[in-house]
Short mmCIF file of C-alpha atoms and ligand atoms in Angstrom, two decimals:
data_model
loop_
_atom_site.label_atom_id
_atom_site.label_comp_id
_atom_site.label_asym_id
_atom_site.label_seq_id
_atom_site.Cartn_x
_atom_site.Cartn_y
_atom_site.Cartn_z
CA UNK A 433 74.69 21.62 142.53
CA UNK A 434 73.85 18.00 143.42
CA UNK A 435 72.13 17.86 146.80
CA UNK A 436 72.19 14.41 148.47
CA UNK A 437 68.68 13.20 149.36
CA UNK A 438 69.90 12.20 152.79
CA UNK A 439 70.67 15.82 153.71
CA UNK A 440 68.43 16.86 156.64
CA UNK A 441 67.57 20.10 154.84
CA UNK A 442 67.14 18.46 151.42
CA UNK A 443 63.76 20.01 150.56
CA UNK A 444 64.73 23.46 151.72
CA UNK A 445 68.01 23.30 149.76
CA UNK A 446 66.20 22.08 146.64
CA UNK A 447 63.90 25.09 146.84
CA UNK A 448 66.89 27.43 147.14
CA UNK A 449 68.35 25.73 144.10
CA UNK A 450 65.14 26.27 142.09
CA UNK A 451 64.99 29.94 143.05
CA UNK A 452 68.70 30.46 142.27
CA UNK A 453 68.20 28.72 138.90
CA UNK A 454 65.16 30.94 138.33
CA UNK A 455 67.41 33.99 138.70
CA UNK A 456 70.02 32.47 136.35
CA UNK A 457 67.35 31.80 133.73
CA UNK A 458 65.98 35.33 134.01
CA UNK A 459 62.62 34.17 135.41
CA UNK A 460 63.00 35.28 139.03
CA UNK A 461 64.25 38.72 140.08
CA UNK A 462 67.14 39.12 142.52
CA UNK A 463 64.63 40.60 144.96
CA UNK A 464 62.80 37.28 144.73
CA UNK A 465 65.73 35.71 146.59
CA UNK A 466 65.05 37.99 149.54
CA UNK A 467 61.31 37.31 149.47
CA UNK A 468 62.12 33.59 149.48
CA UNK A 469 64.37 34.09 152.51
CA UNK A 470 61.51 35.69 154.44
CA UNK A 471 59.35 32.72 153.48
CA UNK A 472 62.02 30.25 154.67
CA UNK A 473 62.14 31.91 158.08
CA UNK A 474 58.39 31.51 158.54
CA UNK A 475 58.49 27.97 157.19
CA UNK A 476 61.05 27.14 159.88
CA UNK A 477 58.69 28.59 162.49
CA UNK A 478 55.71 26.52 161.32
CA UNK A 479 57.82 23.32 161.37
CA UNK A 480 58.13 22.99 157.56
CA UNK A 481 54.93 20.99 157.25
CA UNK A 482 51.34 21.60 156.20
CA UNK A 483 49.19 22.28 159.27
CA UNK A 484 45.58 21.25 159.79
CA UNK A 485 44.45 24.87 159.38
CA UNK A 486 46.34 25.14 156.10
CA UNK A 487 44.52 22.02 154.90
CA UNK A 488 41.20 23.71 155.72
CA UNK A 489 42.27 26.78 153.74
CA UNK A 490 43.21 24.54 150.82
CA UNK A 491 39.73 22.97 150.91
CA UNK A 492 38.09 26.37 150.93
CA UNK A 493 40.39 27.64 148.15
CA UNK A 494 39.49 24.67 145.94
CA UNK A 495 35.76 25.27 146.55
CA UNK A 496 36.07 29.00 145.80
CA UNK A 497 38.00 28.32 142.59
CA UNK A 498 35.41 25.77 141.44
CA UNK A 499 32.53 28.16 142.19
CA UNK A 500 34.20 31.04 140.32
CA UNK A 501 32.78 32.17 136.98
CA UNK A 502 36.16 33.39 135.74
CA UNK A 503 39.05 32.18 137.88
CA UNK A 504 42.56 33.39 137.01
CA UNK A 505 45.92 32.26 138.38
CA UNK A 506 48.42 35.09 138.80
CA UNK A 507 52.09 34.07 138.47
CA UNK A 508 55.22 35.91 139.60
CA UNK A 509 58.88 34.97 139.16
CA UNK A 510 59.16 32.96 142.40
CA UNK A 511 56.01 30.91 141.80
CA UNK A 512 57.11 30.17 138.22
CA UNK A 513 60.52 28.94 139.43
CA UNK A 514 59.15 26.80 142.27
CA UNK A 515 55.97 25.18 140.90
CA UNK A 516 55.66 25.58 137.10
CA UNK A 517 54.22 22.12 136.52
CA UNK A 518 51.63 22.43 139.28
CA UNK A 519 50.56 25.88 138.02
CA UNK A 520 50.06 24.40 134.54
CA UNK A 521 48.06 21.46 135.98
CA UNK A 522 45.80 23.70 138.08
CA UNK A 523 45.22 25.95 135.06
CA UNK A 524 44.02 22.98 132.95
CA UNK A 525 41.95 21.54 135.77
CA UNK A 526 40.04 24.80 136.30
CA UNK A 527 40.16 25.92 132.69
CA UNK A 528 41.65 29.13 134.10
CA UNK A 529 44.37 31.19 132.44
CA UNK A 530 47.74 31.81 134.05
CA UNK A 531 48.55 35.52 134.02
CA UNK A 532 52.12 36.73 134.45
CA UNK A 533 52.36 39.63 136.88
CA UNK A 534 55.67 40.94 138.22
CA UNK A 535 56.72 43.86 140.41
CA UNK A 536 59.93 44.91 138.67
CA UNK A 537 59.02 45.89 135.09
CA UNK A 538 60.68 43.74 132.40
CA UNK A 539 59.02 42.60 129.19
CA UNK A 540 61.89 40.16 128.69
CA UNK A 541 61.27 38.52 132.05
CA UNK A 542 57.51 38.33 131.42
CA UNK A 543 58.17 36.52 128.13
CA UNK A 544 60.66 34.18 129.80
CA UNK A 545 58.14 33.28 132.51
CA UNK A 546 55.52 32.57 129.83
CA UNK A 547 57.92 30.34 127.87
CA UNK A 548 58.98 28.56 131.06
CA UNK A 549 55.36 27.80 132.02
CA UNK A 550 54.64 26.58 128.48
CA UNK A 551 57.66 24.27 128.73
CA UNK A 552 55.91 22.70 131.70
CA UNK A 553 52.68 22.17 129.77
CA UNK A 554 50.77 25.42 130.31
CA UNK A 555 48.32 26.04 127.47
CA UNK A 556 46.92 29.45 128.33
CA UNK A 557 49.42 32.04 129.59
CA UNK A 558 48.44 35.71 129.44
CA UNK A 559 50.68 38.75 129.78
CA UNK A 560 49.76 42.15 131.20
CA UNK A 561 48.62 44.75 128.70
CA UNK A 562 49.57 48.38 129.43
CA UNK A 563 46.16 49.55 128.15
CA UNK A 564 44.40 47.92 131.10
CA UNK A 565 44.99 48.34 134.81
CA UNK A 566 43.38 47.81 138.17
CA UNK A 567 42.55 50.84 140.29
CA UNK A 568 44.19 51.69 143.65
CA UNK A 569 47.68 50.47 142.67
CA UNK A 570 50.70 52.45 141.50
CA UNK A 571 53.33 49.75 140.84
CA UNK A 572 53.96 47.79 137.64
CA UNK A 573 51.67 45.13 139.05
CA UNK A 574 48.63 47.28 138.20
CA UNK A 575 48.73 46.23 134.52
CA UNK A 576 46.43 43.36 133.66
CA UNK A 577 45.18 41.34 130.72
CA UNK A 578 41.66 42.11 129.43
CA UNK A 579 40.89 38.38 129.10
CA UNK A 580 42.37 37.52 132.48
CA UNK A 581 42.39 39.50 135.71
CA UNK A 582 40.22 42.29 134.25
CA UNK A 583 37.29 39.87 133.87
CA UNK A 584 38.10 37.59 136.82
CA UNK A 585 35.88 37.23 139.86
CA UNK A 586 38.39 35.03 141.77
CA UNK A 587 42.16 35.48 141.48
CA UNK A 588 44.61 32.94 142.88
CA UNK A 589 47.67 34.97 143.85
CA UNK A 590 50.37 32.78 145.37
CA UNK A 591 53.28 34.80 146.82
CA UNK A 592 51.59 38.15 146.50
CA UNK A 593 52.60 41.60 147.67
CA UNK A 594 50.30 43.23 150.19
CA UNK A 595 49.52 46.33 148.09
CA UNK A 596 48.26 44.34 145.17
CA UNK A 597 46.23 41.96 147.31
CA UNK A 598 44.49 44.97 148.85
CA UNK A 599 43.96 46.62 145.46
CA UNK A 600 42.50 43.45 143.91
CA UNK A 601 39.98 43.24 146.76
CA UNK A 602 39.08 46.93 146.30
CA UNK A 603 38.53 46.14 142.62
CA UNK A 604 35.87 43.65 143.64
CA UNK A 605 37.85 40.41 143.25
CA UNK A 606 37.95 37.55 145.69
CA UNK A 607 41.51 36.47 146.24
CA UNK A 608 43.28 33.33 147.40
CA UNK A 609 46.83 33.81 148.67
CA UNK A 610 49.58 31.38 149.62
CA UNK A 611 51.80 33.07 152.19
CA UNK A 612 53.96 31.55 154.89
CA UNK A 613 53.72 34.74 156.91
CA UNK A 614 50.36 34.95 158.70
CA UNK A 615 51.19 38.55 159.68
CA UNK A 616 51.68 39.75 156.09
CA UNK A 617 49.28 42.31 154.70
CA UNK A 618 48.60 39.88 151.87
CA UNK A 619 47.52 37.18 154.31
CA UNK A 620 45.28 39.63 156.13
CA UNK A 621 43.66 41.05 153.02
CA UNK A 622 42.95 37.80 151.19
CA UNK A 623 39.56 36.11 151.08
CA UNK A 624 41.32 32.79 151.73
CA UNK A 625 44.93 32.55 152.91
CA UNK A 626 46.85 29.30 152.77
CA UNK A 627 49.64 29.62 155.34
CA UNK A 628 51.97 27.05 153.84
CA UNK A 629 54.89 26.72 151.49
CA UNK A 630 53.74 26.97 147.89
CA UNK A 631 55.68 23.79 147.06
CA UNK A 632 53.61 21.79 149.56
CA UNK A 633 50.33 23.65 149.04
CA UNK A 634 50.10 23.31 145.25
CA UNK A 635 49.98 19.49 145.02
CA UNK A 636 47.39 19.48 147.85
CA UNK A 637 45.32 22.16 146.12
CA UNK A 638 45.35 20.11 142.90
CA UNK A 639 44.19 17.03 144.85
CA UNK A 640 41.45 18.99 146.64
CA UNK A 641 40.25 20.51 143.34
CA UNK A 642 40.03 17.06 141.76
CA UNK A 643 38.10 15.77 144.78
CA UNK A 644 35.75 18.78 145.01
CA UNK A 645 34.95 18.63 141.29
CA UNK A 646 32.54 15.82 142.15
CA UNK A 647 30.72 17.89 144.79
CA UNK A 648 27.39 19.63 144.24
CA UNK A 649 27.41 23.42 144.13
CA UNK A 650 25.59 23.61 147.46
CA UNK A 651 28.32 21.60 149.18
CA UNK A 652 31.01 23.88 147.73
CA UNK A 653 29.08 26.95 148.90
CA UNK A 654 28.84 25.54 152.39
CA UNK A 655 32.62 24.89 152.51
CA UNK A 656 33.23 28.53 151.55
CA UNK A 657 30.61 29.84 153.98
CA UNK A 658 32.06 27.93 156.92
CA UNK A 659 35.57 29.25 156.36
CA UNK A 660 36.81 32.21 158.39
CA UNK A 661 40.11 33.72 157.25
CA UNK A 662 40.69 35.84 160.36
CA UNK A 663 40.28 32.76 162.59
CA UNK A 664 42.61 30.79 160.32
CA UNK A 665 45.33 33.41 160.67
CA UNK A 666 44.88 33.60 164.45
CA UNK A 667 45.29 29.82 164.61
CA UNK A 668 48.42 29.95 162.42
CA UNK A 669 49.96 32.58 164.74
CA UNK A 670 49.04 30.50 167.80
CA UNK A 671 50.82 27.50 166.27
CA UNK A 672 54.02 29.51 165.87
CA UNK A 673 53.80 30.67 169.51
CA UNK A 674 53.30 27.09 170.72
CA UNK A 675 56.61 25.93 169.22
P1 LIG B 90 53.14 42.07 152.63
O1 LIG B 90 53.35 43.22 151.66
O2 LIG B 90 52.03 41.15 152.22
O3 LIG B 90 53.06 42.45 154.09
P2 LIG B 90 55.88 41.20 152.28
O4 LIG B 90 56.33 42.59 152.09
O5 LIG B 90 56.52 40.34 153.31
O6 LIG B 90 54.35 41.09 152.57
P3 LIG B 90 57.00 40.26 149.82
O7 LIG B 90 58.35 40.52 150.33
O8 LIG B 90 56.51 40.95 148.60
O9 LIG B 90 55.89 40.45 150.91
O10 LIG B 90 56.83 38.68 149.53
C1 LIG B 90 57.32 37.72 150.30
C2 LIG B 90 56.16 37.01 150.97
O11 LIG B 90 56.04 35.72 150.38
C3 LIG B 90 56.49 36.82 152.43
O12 LIG B 90 55.37 37.06 153.24
C4 LIG B 90 56.92 35.34 152.51
O13 LIG B 90 56.54 34.77 153.74
C5 LIG B 90 56.13 34.71 151.38
N1 LIG B 90 56.82 33.57 150.76
C6 LIG B 90 58.07 33.53 150.24
N2 LIG B 90 58.37 32.31 149.75
C7 LIG B 90 57.28 31.55 149.95
C8 LIG B 90 56.96 30.20 149.63
N3 LIG B 90 57.83 29.38 149.04
N4 LIG B 90 55.72 29.75 149.95
C9 LIG B 90 54.82 30.57 150.56
N5 LIG B 90 55.07 31.86 150.90
C10 LIG B 90 56.27 32.35 150.59
#
């Protein structure tokens, strides 16, 4: 469908279009449509723009990713549909693999997501391997790649589900989440939560990573040390109440 740029809800409609196309292409699951709807509702409540607190989270996320020994970017069907190019760019910038991880088991969909990311320039896309899993998780999302999440110290998990975020933390990983819902279990379990739409947060995270690459390690450590996720979430909730 052609959406006129002048439409007041142009960006929101474009995102719907990407997610719907993702389903058509077999990248996104039908349940992903519902998850996107929940995201839209929260985006509406935060005014559909990146807040100052979200920018602070993005700074801290970039610092944490640059300090990581083995960063990995976890990708589900919604993230792949919405920001494939940005995921590929961040992966190259950090020299971090992208690892496909989906809730509803489907080898076909995993392979489609991998091919889709590669079409957008991704060079290192890993798939889960049933011989390896994280502890404290029952769903299909427990399976991991031995060269990816298994070894990772920091995992970037945009659009996560709460169970897996909690399990990754219990497995000793630091995690960075992008979640529009500051009340979500994911948001509350993450080391750093970016309360923003993934489509706005990804370009800003790429910019921040490029900028922070020039910083000394000590400066990056101080950015991470001065960040408080609980305070960030409280502030995000306050902003919704103020509207
Ligand atoms: P949890 O298990 O963490 O409490 P949940 O059950 O709400 O959360 P899901 O339904 O698995 O989680 O995933 C949807 C989550 O992703 C929601 O919290 C929603 O706000 C968020 N979300 C959806 N689309 C976007 C988007 N484009 N950008 C950022 N966040 C999004």
